[in-house]
Amino acid sequence: MRIDVVTIFPELLEGPLGTSIIGRAVEGGLVEFGVHDIRIHGLGRHRSVDDYPYGGGAGMVMRPEPLFAAIQPLRTAGATVVLMDPAGERLTDQLARALAGSSHLALVCGRYEGVDERVRTLVDREVSIGDYVLTGGELPALVLIDTVVRLVPGVIAEASHEGDSFASGLLEYPQYTRPEVFEGLPVPPVLLSGHHGEVDRWRRREALRRTLERRPDLLDTADLSDADQATLAKLRRTSMADPPR
Ligand code: SAM
């Protein structure tokens, strides 16, 4: 997979794209990044990339010429050009999986009050990472990259992300590691039992419990068996404040 990022702050991308799982994916040849500085297409002696908004108002707007010059060469066959924008479709696990299926993403990072409206004609999708506004598109682009790259085959074990929250439509069950008792808090005995069937059943029940308590909206679309529905009915009848056993 190739991911290009179009930005006026290339230095913001350097550390995260070379570190940890993403860095290893690059070293292993699974993902390749290109970071493109919009400013090299800036106008005039000062390489200006922004200007005052027509109609007046606060702040500056990114001019179309430098952005067009930076984005046009990336619009090759098979590329998906994505504008990071608060007005875009919300980034979800489902969208991340769809984007992970693309062999080439080009992410466009806005700054200031955003991009000149005409830049939207060059993009295939617009993506928001949530209902809040950041100062620029670089952190949103990194969030998108992180969630997409971990889904690229070979980057992490498939079993590892298939069980994660949202992948199955539910939140993940509680996780424990050593020690068996910490500050008087024991690990649920079933997890020490070595009985895989019981562990699986416990995990499914606790995933259902957690989802019911924290994100009941997810249950409307989750793929639930008859056994899951029976477990949920039981959980609804009993106190949802019970700690997992
Ligand atoms: N004036 C814009 C608005 O109200 O929608 C906000 C502009 S914001 C300060 C500057 C840039 O940050 C945007 O062009 C976009 O690239 C990025 N950005 C900010 N919040 C974002 C979000 N929630 N998701 C994706 N990108 C975001």
PDB file of C-alpha atoms and ligand atoms in Angstrom:
ATOM      1  CA  MET A   1       0.000   0.000   0.000  1.00  0.00           C
ATOM      2  CA  ARG A   2       1.156   3.533  -0.739  1.00  0.00           C
ATOM      3  CA  ILE A   3       0.003   6.525   1.305  1.00  0.00           C
ATOM      4  CA  ASP A   4       0.807  10.088   0.265  1.00  0.00           C
ATOM      5  CA  VAL A   5       0.222  13.025   2.577  1.00  0.00           C
ATOM      6  CA  VAL A   6      -0.118  16.608   1.342  1.00  0.00           C
ATOM      7  CA  THR A   7       0.690  19.139   4.073  1.00  0.00           C
ATOM      8  CA  ILE A   8       2.376  22.444   4.891  1.00  0.00           C
ATOM      9  CA  PHE A   9       4.004  20.783   7.935  1.00  0.00           C
ATOM     10  CA  PRO A  10       5.844  17.655   6.716  1.00  0.00           C
ATOM     11  CA  GLU A  11       7.841  17.592   9.952  1.00  0.00           C
ATOM     12  CA  LEU A  12       4.675  16.754  11.911  1.00  0.00           C
ATOM     13  CA  LEU A  13       4.477  13.401  10.109  1.00  0.00           C
ATOM     14  CA  GLU A  14       8.094  12.274  10.457  1.00  0.00           C
ATOM     15  CA  GLY A  15       8.143  10.756  13.960  1.00  0.00           C
ATOM     16  CA  PRO A  16       4.815   8.880  13.866  1.00  0.00           C
ATOM     17  CA  LEU A  17       5.409   7.426  10.393  1.00  0.00           C
ATOM     18  CA  GLY A  18       8.796   5.996  11.414  1.00  0.00           C
ATOM     19  CA  THR A  19       7.875   4.600  14.822  1.00  0.00           C
ATOM     20  CA  SER A  20       6.444   1.388  16.289  1.00  0.00           C
ATOM     21  CA  ILE A  21       4.093  -0.723  14.153  1.00  0.00           C
ATOM     22  CA  ILE A  22       3.902   1.811  11.312  1.00  0.00           C
ATOM     23  CA  GLY A  23       7.694   2.121  11.219  1.00  0.00           C
ATOM     24  CA  ARG A  24       8.014  -1.671  11.096  1.00  0.00           C
ATOM     25  CA  ALA A  25       5.426  -1.884   8.300  1.00  0.00           C
ATOM     26  CA  VAL A  26       7.564   0.549   6.291  1.00  0.00           C
ATOM     27  CA  GLU A  27      10.765  -1.396   7.031  1.00  0.00           C
ATOM     28  CA  GLY A  28       9.025  -4.618   6.028  1.00  0.00           C
ATOM     29  CA  GLY A  29       7.953  -3.110   2.691  1.00  0.00           C
ATOM     30  CA  LEU A  30       4.233  -3.469   3.474  1.00  0.00           C
ATOM     31  CA  VAL A  31       3.540   0.255   3.357  1.00  0.00           C
ATOM     32  CA  GLU A  32       5.271   3.126   1.624  1.00  0.00           C
ATOM     33  CA  PHE A  33       4.774   6.805   2.481  1.00  0.00           C
ATOM     34  CA  GLY A  34       5.301   9.981   0.516  1.00  0.00           C
ATOM     35  CA  VAL A  35       5.041  13.322   2.313  1.00  0.00           C
ATOM     36  CA  HIS A  36       4.567  16.352   0.054  1.00  0.00           C
ATOM     37  CA  ASP A  37       5.157  19.932   1.145  1.00  0.00           C
ATOM     38  CA  ILE A  38       2.443  22.174  -0.326  1.00  0.00           C
ATOM     39  CA  ARG A  39       4.668  25.180   0.233  1.00  0.00           C
ATOM     40  CA  ILE A  40       6.969  24.293  -2.648  1.00  0.00           C
ATOM     41  CA  HIS A  41       3.990  25.242  -4.831  1.00  0.00           C
ATOM     42  CA  GLY A  42       3.409  28.420  -2.799  1.00  0.00           C
ATOM     43  CA  LEU A  43       2.959  31.751  -4.542  1.00  0.00           C
ATOM     44  CA  GLY A  44       5.480  34.568  -4.755  1.00  0.00           C
ATOM     45  CA  ARG A  45       8.667  35.199  -2.898  1.00  0.00           C
ATOM     46  CA  HIS A  46       7.132  34.053   0.402  1.00  0.00           C
ATOM     47  CA  ARG A  47       5.698  30.841  -1.043  1.00  0.00           C
ATOM     48  CA  SER A  48       2.302  31.913   0.214  1.00  0.00           C
ATOM     49  CA  VAL A  49      -0.392  29.210   0.466  1.00  0.00           C
ATOM     50  CA  ASP A  50      -3.259  31.180   2.059  1.00  0.00           C
ATOM     51  CA  ASP A  51      -5.285  34.332   1.548  1.00  0.00           C
ATOM     52  CA  TYR A  52      -8.193  36.308   2.991  1.00  0.00           C
ATOM     53  CA  PRO A  53     -11.685  34.844   2.566  1.00  0.00           C
ATOM     54  CA  TYR A  54     -13.900  36.493  -0.056  1.00  0.00           C
ATOM     55  CA  GLY A  55     -16.838  38.065   1.720  1.00  0.00           C
ATOM     56  CA  GLY A  56     -14.724  38.873   4.760  1.00  0.00           C
ATOM     57  CA  GLY A  57     -14.581  37.147   8.108  1.00  0.00           C
ATOM     58  CA  ALA A  58     -11.958  35.818  10.478  1.00  0.00           C
ATOM     59  CA  GLY A  59      -8.923  33.761   9.493  1.00  0.00           C
ATOM     60  CA  MET A  60      -7.293  32.723   6.265  1.00  0.00           C
ATOM     61  CA  VAL A  61      -8.223  30.150   3.627  1.00  0.00           C
ATOM     62  CA  MET A  62      -5.835  27.855   1.752  1.00  0.00           C
ATOM     63  CA  ARG A  63      -5.557  29.001  -1.859  1.00  0.00           C
ATOM     64  CA  PRO A  64      -6.441  26.519  -4.578  1.00  0.00           C
ATOM     65  CA  GLU A  65      -3.352  26.883  -6.829  1.00  0.00           C
ATOM     66  CA  PRO A  66      -0.730  25.330  -4.480  1.00  0.00           C
ATOM     67  CA  LEU A  67      -3.149  22.572  -3.450  1.00  0.00           C
ATOM     68  CA  PHE A  68      -4.062  21.740  -7.043  1.00  0.00           C
ATOM     69  CA  ALA A  69      -0.360  21.607  -7.952  1.00  0.00           C
ATOM     70  CA  ALA A  70       0.337  19.247  -5.031  1.00  0.00           C
ATOM     71  CA  ILE A  71      -2.715  17.004  -5.485  1.00  0.00           C
ATOM     72  CA  GLN A  72      -2.963  16.652  -9.295  1.00  0.00           C
ATOM     73  CA  PRO A  73       0.127  14.410  -9.685  1.00  0.00           C
ATOM     74  CA  LEU A  74      -1.270  12.054  -7.021  1.00  0.00           C
ATOM     75  CA  ARG A  75      -4.565  11.501  -8.866  1.00  0.00           C
ATOM     76  CA  THR A  76      -3.345   8.405 -10.646  1.00  0.00           C
ATOM     77  CA  ALA A  77      -5.417   5.348 -11.570  1.00  0.00           C
ATOM     78  CA  GLY A  78      -6.281   3.415  -8.432  1.00  0.00           C
ATOM     79  CA  ALA A  79      -5.587   6.311  -6.055  1.00  0.00           C
ATOM     80  CA  THR A  80      -8.186   7.481  -3.540  1.00  0.00           C
ATOM     81  CA  VAL A  81      -7.724  11.146  -2.678  1.00  0.00           C
ATOM     82  CA  VAL A  82      -9.059  11.980   0.788  1.00  0.00           C
ATOM     83  CA  LEU A  83      -9.525  15.458   2.221  1.00  0.00           C
ATOM     84  CA  MET A  84      -9.327  15.544   6.009  1.00  0.00           C
ATOM     85  CA  ASP A  85     -12.244  17.777   6.969  1.00  0.00           C
ATOM     86  CA  PRO A  86     -14.654  18.199   9.897  1.00  0.00           C
ATOM     87  CA  ALA A  87     -17.534  18.095   7.386  1.00  0.00           C
ATOM     88  CA  GLY A  88     -16.464  14.707   6.033  1.00  0.00           C
ATOM     89  CA  GLU A  89     -17.917  11.261   6.699  1.00  0.00           C
ATOM     90  CA  ARG A  90     -17.034  10.042  10.187  1.00  0.00           C
ATOM     91  CA  LEU A  91     -14.028   7.718  10.475  1.00  0.00           C
ATOM     92  CA  THR A  92     -15.206   4.337  11.777  1.00  0.00           C
ATOM     93  CA  ASP A  93     -13.798   0.823  11.866  1.00  0.00           C
ATOM     94  CA  GLN A  94     -15.930   0.075   8.787  1.00  0.00           C
ATOM     95  CA  LEU A  95     -14.538   3.024   6.833  1.00  0.00           C
ATOM     96  CA  ALA A  96     -10.980   2.153   7.910  1.00  0.00           C
ATOM     97  CA  ARG A  97     -11.491  -1.377   6.524  1.00  0.00           C
ATOM     98  CA  ALA A  98     -12.808   0.026   3.249  1.00  0.00           C
ATOM     99  CA  LEU A  99      -9.815   2.362   2.939  1.00  0.00           C
ATOM    100  CA  ALA A 100      -7.389  -0.451   3.839  1.00  0.00           C
ATOM    101  CA  GLY A 101      -8.589  -2.187   0.674  1.00  0.00           C
ATOM    102  CA  SER A 102      -7.215   0.635  -1.458  1.00  0.00           C
ATOM    103  CA  SER A 103      -3.682   0.246  -2.792  1.00  0.00           C
ATOM    104  CA  HIS A 104      -3.044   4.007  -2.841  1.00  0.00           C
ATOM    105  CA  LEU A 105      -4.370   6.731  -0.562  1.00  0.00           C
ATOM    106  CA  ALA A 106      -3.515  10.418  -0.869  1.00  0.00           C
ATOM    107  CA  LEU A 107      -4.469  12.413   2.230  1.00  0.00           C
ATOM    108  CA  VAL A 108      -4.868  16.178   2.015  1.00  0.00           C
ATOM    109  CA  CYS A 109      -4.342  18.173   5.217  1.00  0.00           C
ATOM    110  CA  GLY A 110      -6.028  21.544   5.560  1.00  0.00           C
ATOM    111  CA  ARG A 111      -4.891  24.384   7.833  1.00  0.00           C
ATOM    112  CA  TYR A 112      -6.190  27.817   8.799  1.00  0.00           C
ATOM    113  CA  GLU A 113      -9.969  28.079   8.173  1.00  0.00           C
ATOM    114  CA  GLY A 114      -9.716  25.203   5.720  1.00  0.00           C
ATOM    115  CA  VAL A 115      -9.292  24.862   1.970  1.00  0.00           C
ATOM    116  CA  ASP A 116     -10.826  26.896  -0.862  1.00  0.00           C
ATOM    117  CA  GLU A 117     -14.085  25.140  -1.743  1.00  0.00           C
ATOM    118  CA  ARG A 118     -12.874  24.355  -5.287  1.00  0.00           C
ATOM    119  CA  VAL A 119     -10.265  21.949  -3.895  1.00  0.00           C
ATOM    120  CA  ARG A 120     -13.119  19.563  -3.068  1.00  0.00           C
ATOM    121  CA  THR A 121     -13.532  18.906  -6.803  1.00  0.00           C
ATOM    122  CA  LEU A 122     -10.200  17.044  -6.727  1.00  0.00           C
ATOM    123  CA  VAL A 123     -10.978  14.641  -3.912  1.00  0.00           C
ATOM    124  CA  ASP A 124     -12.780  11.302  -3.883  1.00  0.00           C
ATOM    125  CA  ARG A 125     -13.798  11.356  -0.219  1.00  0.00           C
ATOM    126  CA  GLU A 126     -13.785  13.666   2.759  1.00  0.00           C
ATOM    127  CA  VAL A 127     -13.149  12.199   6.200  1.00  0.00           C
ATOM    128  CA  SER A 128     -13.639  13.605   9.699  1.00  0.00           C
ATOM    129  CA  ILE A 129     -12.138  11.973  12.781  1.00  0.00           C
ATOM    130  CA  GLY A 130     -14.899  13.309  15.030  1.00  0.00           C
ATOM    131  CA  ASP A 131     -17.109  16.203  15.957  1.00  0.00           C
ATOM    132  CA  TYR A 132     -14.414  18.610  17.097  1.00  0.00           C
ATOM    133  CA  VAL A 133     -12.024  20.918  15.278  1.00  0.00           C
ATOM    134  CA  LEU A 134      -8.251  20.583  15.241  1.00  0.00           C
ATOM    135  CA  THR A 135      -5.812  23.218  14.025  1.00  0.00           C
ATOM    136  CA  GLY A 136      -4.836  21.147  10.999  1.00  0.00           C
ATOM    137  CA  GLY A 137      -5.386  17.930   9.086  1.00  0.00           C
ATOM    138  CA  GLU A 138      -2.058  16.320  10.012  1.00  0.00           C
ATOM    139  CA  LEU A 139      -3.217  14.689  13.255  1.00  0.00           C
ATOM    140  CA  PRO A 140      -6.445  13.486  11.613  1.00  0.00           C
ATOM    141  CA  ALA A 141      -4.360  12.077   8.729  1.00  0.00           C
ATOM    142  CA  LEU A 142      -2.139  10.267  11.252  1.00  0.00           C
ATOM    143  CA  VAL A 143      -5.190   8.857  13.027  1.00  0.00           C
ATOM    144  CA  LEU A 144      -6.517   7.580   9.708  1.00  0.00           C
ATOM    145  CA  ILE A 145      -3.098   6.163   8.732  1.00  0.00           C
ATOM    146  CA  ASP A 146      -2.706   4.391  12.070  1.00  0.00           C
ATOM    147  CA  THR A 147      -6.088   2.708  11.938  1.00  0.00           C
ATOM    148  CA  VAL A 148      -5.741   1.762   8.252  1.00  0.00           C
ATOM    149  CA  VAL A 149      -2.141   0.499   8.356  1.00  0.00           C
ATOM    150  CA  ARG A 150      -2.818  -1.944  11.215  1.00  0.00           C
ATOM    151  CA  LEU A 151      -5.446  -3.556   8.957  1.00  0.00           C
ATOM    152  CA  VAL A 152      -3.067  -4.059   6.029  1.00  0.00           C
ATOM    153  CA  PRO A 153      -2.408  -7.809   5.773  1.00  0.00           C
ATOM    154  CA  GLY A 154       0.846  -8.763   7.462  1.00  0.00           C
ATOM    155  CA  VAL A 155       1.187  -5.631   9.612  1.00  0.00           C
ATOM    156  CA  ILE A 156      -0.310  -7.257  12.710  1.00  0.00           C
ATOM    157  CA  ALA A 157      -1.796 -10.718  13.172  1.00  0.00           C
ATOM    158  CA  GLU A 158      -5.306 -10.813  11.726  1.00  0.00           C
ATOM    159  CA  ALA A 159      -6.597 -12.574  14.862  1.00  0.00           C
ATOM    160  CA  SER A 160      -5.392  -9.607  16.842  1.00  0.00           C
ATOM    161  CA  HIS A 161      -7.541  -6.984  15.106  1.00  0.00           C
ATOM    162  CA  GLU A 162     -10.488  -9.272  14.345  1.00  0.00           C
ATOM    163  CA  GLY A 163     -11.196  -9.501  18.080  1.00  0.00           C
ATOM    164  CA  ASP A 164     -10.822  -5.771  18.694  1.00  0.00           C
ATOM    165  CA  SER A 165     -13.660  -3.474  19.602  1.00  0.00           C
ATOM    166  CA  PHE A 166     -16.000  -2.686  16.659  1.00  0.00           C
ATOM    167  CA  ALA A 167     -14.554  -5.380  14.354  1.00  0.00           C
ATOM    168  CA  SER A 168     -17.148  -7.864  15.597  1.00  0.00           C
ATOM    169  CA  GLY A 169     -19.749  -5.157  16.094  1.00  0.00           C
ATOM    170  CA  LEU A 170     -19.205  -5.233  19.885  1.00  0.00           C
ATOM    171  CA  LEU A 171     -16.796  -3.653  22.348  1.00  0.00           C
ATOM    172  CA  GLU A 172     -13.984  -5.972  23.390  1.00  0.00           C
ATOM    173  CA  TYR A 173     -14.146  -8.092  26.558  1.00  0.00           C
ATOM    174  CA  PRO A 174     -11.937  -7.143  29.575  1.00  0.00           C
ATOM    175  CA  GLN A 175      -8.273  -8.144  29.310  1.00  0.00           C
ATOM    176  CA  TYR A 176      -5.917  -9.213  32.111  1.00  0.00           C
ATOM    177  CA  THR A 177      -2.224 -10.101  32.390  1.00  0.00           C
ATOM    178  CA  ARG A 178       0.059 -11.054  35.282  1.00  0.00           C
ATOM    179  CA  PRO A 179       0.027 -10.824  38.281  1.00  0.00           C
ATOM    180  CA  GLU A 180      -2.962 -12.976  39.258  1.00  0.00           C
ATOM    181  CA  VAL A 181      -3.823 -10.591  42.100  1.00  0.00           C
ATOM    182  CA  PHE A 182      -2.928  -6.898  41.999  1.00  0.00           C
ATOM    183  CA  GLU A 183      -3.788  -4.508  44.826  1.00  0.00           C
ATOM    184  CA  GLY A 184      -6.328  -7.050  46.064  1.00  0.00           C
ATOM    185  CA  LEU A 185      -7.964  -7.304  42.613  1.00  0.00           C
ATOM    186  CA  PRO A 186      -7.945 -10.890  41.294  1.00  0.00           C
ATOM    187  CA  VAL A 187      -8.031 -12.040  37.693  1.00  0.00           C
ATOM    188  CA  PRO A 188     -11.375 -13.788  36.989  1.00  0.00           C
ATOM    189  CA  PRO A 189     -10.703 -17.491  37.805  1.00  0.00           C
ATOM    190  CA  VAL A 190     -12.152 -18.721  34.488  1.00  0.00           C
ATOM    191  CA  LEU A 191      -9.203 -17.109  32.662  1.00  0.00           C
ATOM    192  CA  LEU A 192      -6.780 -19.247  34.707  1.00  0.00           C
ATOM    193  CA  SER A 193      -8.782 -22.436  34.210  1.00  0.00           C
ATOM    194  CA  GLY A 194      -7.211 -23.474  30.906  1.00  0.00           C
ATOM    195  CA  HIS A 195     -10.717 -24.379  29.703  1.00  0.00           C
ATOM    196  CA  HIS A 196     -10.875 -22.714  26.263  1.00  0.00           C
ATOM    197  CA  GLY A 197     -14.608 -23.229  25.763  1.00  0.00           C
ATOM    198  CA  GLU A 198     -15.422 -21.560  29.065  1.00  0.00           C
ATOM    199  CA  VAL A 199     -12.951 -18.750  28.406  1.00  0.00           C
ATOM    200  CA  ASP A 200     -14.607 -18.091  25.024  1.00  0.00           C
ATOM    201  CA  ARG A 201     -18.066 -18.104  26.568  1.00  0.00           C
ATOM    202  CA  TRP A 202     -16.941 -15.744  29.372  1.00  0.00           C
ATOM    203  CA  ARG A 203     -15.346 -13.373  26.863  1.00  0.00           C
ATOM    204  CA  ARG A 204     -18.443 -13.286  24.681  1.00  0.00           C
ATOM    205  CA  ARG A 205     -20.663 -12.615  27.684  1.00  0.00           C
ATOM    206  CA  GLU A 206     -18.393  -9.829  28.955  1.00  0.00           C
ATOM    207  CA  ALA A 207     -18.187  -8.255  25.480  1.00  0.00           C
ATOM    208  CA  LEU A 208     -21.991  -8.253  25.401  1.00  0.00           C
ATOM    209  CA  ARG A 209     -22.158  -6.855  28.945  1.00  0.00           C
ATOM    210  CA  ARG A 210     -19.694  -4.066  28.205  1.00  0.00           C
ATOM    211  CA  THR A 211     -21.447  -3.146  24.960  1.00  0.00           C
ATOM    212  CA  LEU A 212     -24.840  -3.151  26.672  1.00  0.00           C
ATOM    213  CA  GLU A 213     -23.526  -0.891  29.439  1.00  0.00           C
ATOM    214  CA  ARG A 214     -21.486   1.530  27.369  1.00  0.00           C
ATOM    215  CA  ARG A 215     -22.602   1.423  23.741  1.00  0.00           C
ATOM    216  CA  PRO A 216     -26.060  -0.132  23.530  1.00  0.00           C
ATOM    217  CA  ASP A 217     -26.451   1.508  20.092  1.00  0.00           C
ATOM    218  CA  LEU A 218     -23.927  -1.014  18.691  1.00  0.00           C
ATOM    219  CA  LEU A 219     -26.262  -3.889  19.539  1.00  0.00           C
ATOM    220  CA  ASP A 220     -28.691  -2.692  16.866  1.00  0.00           C
ATOM    221  CA  THR A 221     -26.262  -3.644  14.083  1.00  0.00           C
ATOM    222  CA  ALA A 222     -24.073  -6.340  15.710  1.00  0.00           C
ATOM    223  CA  ASP A 223     -24.237  -9.876  14.354  1.00  0.00           C
ATOM    224  CA  LEU A 224     -25.882 -11.644  17.317  1.00  0.00           C
ATOM    225  CA  SER A 225     -26.711 -15.342  17.650  1.00  0.00           C
ATOM    226  CA  ASP A 226     -29.712 -16.725  19.538  1.00  0.00           C
ATOM    227  CA  ALA A 227     -27.328 -17.529  22.398  1.00  0.00           C
ATOM    228  CA  ASP A 228     -26.139 -13.890  22.411  1.00  0.00           C
ATOM    229  CA  GLN A 229     -29.755 -12.669  22.544  1.00  0.00           C
ATOM    230  CA  ALA A 230     -30.435 -14.983  25.489  1.00  0.00           C
ATOM    231  CA  THR A 231     -27.301 -13.731  27.271  1.00  0.00           C
ATOM    232  CA  LEU A 232     -28.364 -10.131  26.675  1.00  0.00           C
ATOM    233  CA  ALA A 233     -31.849 -10.798  28.017  1.00  0.00           C
ATOM    234  CA  LYS A 234     -30.266 -12.252  31.168  1.00  0.00           C
ATOM    235  CA  LEU A 235     -27.852  -9.327  31.508  1.00  0.00           C
ATOM    236  CA  ARG A 236     -30.717  -6.877  31.155  1.00  0.00           C
ATOM    237  CA  ARG A 237     -32.570  -8.631  33.957  1.00  0.00           C
ATOM    238  CA  THR A 238     -29.602  -8.640  36.356  1.00  0.00           C
ATOM    239  CA  SER A 239     -27.735  -5.589  37.632  1.00  0.00           C
ATOM    240  CA  MET A 240     -25.485  -4.170  34.948  1.00  0.00           C
ATOM    241  CA  ALA A 241     -23.234  -2.768  37.663  1.00  0.00           C
ATOM    242  CA  ASP A 242     -21.907  -6.225  38.571  1.00  0.00           C
ATOM    243  CA  PRO A 243     -18.150  -6.442  38.064  1.00  0.00           C
ATOM    244  CA  PRO A 244     -17.070  -9.133  35.553  1.00  0.00           C
ATOM    245  CA  ARG A 245     -16.498 -12.561  37.126  1.00  0.00           C
TER     246      ARG A 245
HETATM  247  N1  SAM B   1     -13.168  26.193   9.490  1.00  0.00           N
HETATM  248  C1  SAM B   1     -13.215  24.764   9.434  1.00  0.00           C
HETATM  249  C2  SAM B   1     -14.597  24.296   9.869  1.00  0.00           C
HETATM  250  O1  SAM B   1     -15.227  24.962  10.680  1.00  0.00           O
HETATM  251  O2  SAM B   1     -15.043  23.210   9.432  1.00  0.00           O
HETATM  252  C3  SAM B   1     -12.166  24.139  10.334  1.00  0.00           C
HETATM  253  C4  SAM B   1     -10.791  24.286   9.797  1.00  0.00           C
HETATM  254  S1  SAM B   1      -9.600  23.496  10.779  1.00  0.00           S
HETATM  255  C5  SAM B   1      -9.134  24.768  11.889  1.00  0.00           C
HETATM  256  C6  SAM B   1      -8.218  23.321   9.727  1.00  0.00           C
HETATM  257  C7  SAM B   1      -8.074  21.968   9.089  1.00  0.00           C
HETATM  258  O3  SAM B   1      -7.904  20.977  10.083  1.00  0.00           O
HETATM  259  C8  SAM B   1      -9.208  21.478   8.246  1.00  0.00           C
HETATM  260  O4  SAM B   1      -9.161  22.012   6.940  1.00  0.00           O
HETATM  261  C9  SAM B   1      -8.993  19.967   8.254  1.00  0.00           C
HETATM  262  O5  SAM B   1      -8.051  19.581   7.278  1.00  0.00           O
HETATM  263  C10 SAM B   1      -8.406  19.751   9.630  1.00  0.00           C
HETATM  264  N2  SAM B   1      -9.381  19.255  10.615  1.00  0.00           N
HETATM  265  C11 SAM B   1      -9.803  19.922  11.713  1.00  0.00           C
HETATM  266  N3  SAM B   1     -10.672  19.184  12.410  1.00  0.00           N
HETATM  267  C12 SAM B   1     -10.816  18.009  11.759  1.00  0.00           C
HETATM  268  C13 SAM B   1     -11.577  16.842  11.984  1.00  0.00           C
HETATM  269  N4  SAM B   1     -12.391  16.733  13.022  1.00  0.00           N
HETATM  270  N5  SAM B   1     -11.440  15.815  11.116  1.00  0.00           N
HETATM  271  C14 SAM B   1     -10.643  15.909  10.041  1.00  0.00           C
HETATM  272  N6  SAM B   1      -9.890  17.019   9.770  1.00  0.00           N
HETATM  273  C15 SAM B   1      -9.980  18.048  10.605  1.00  0.00           C
END
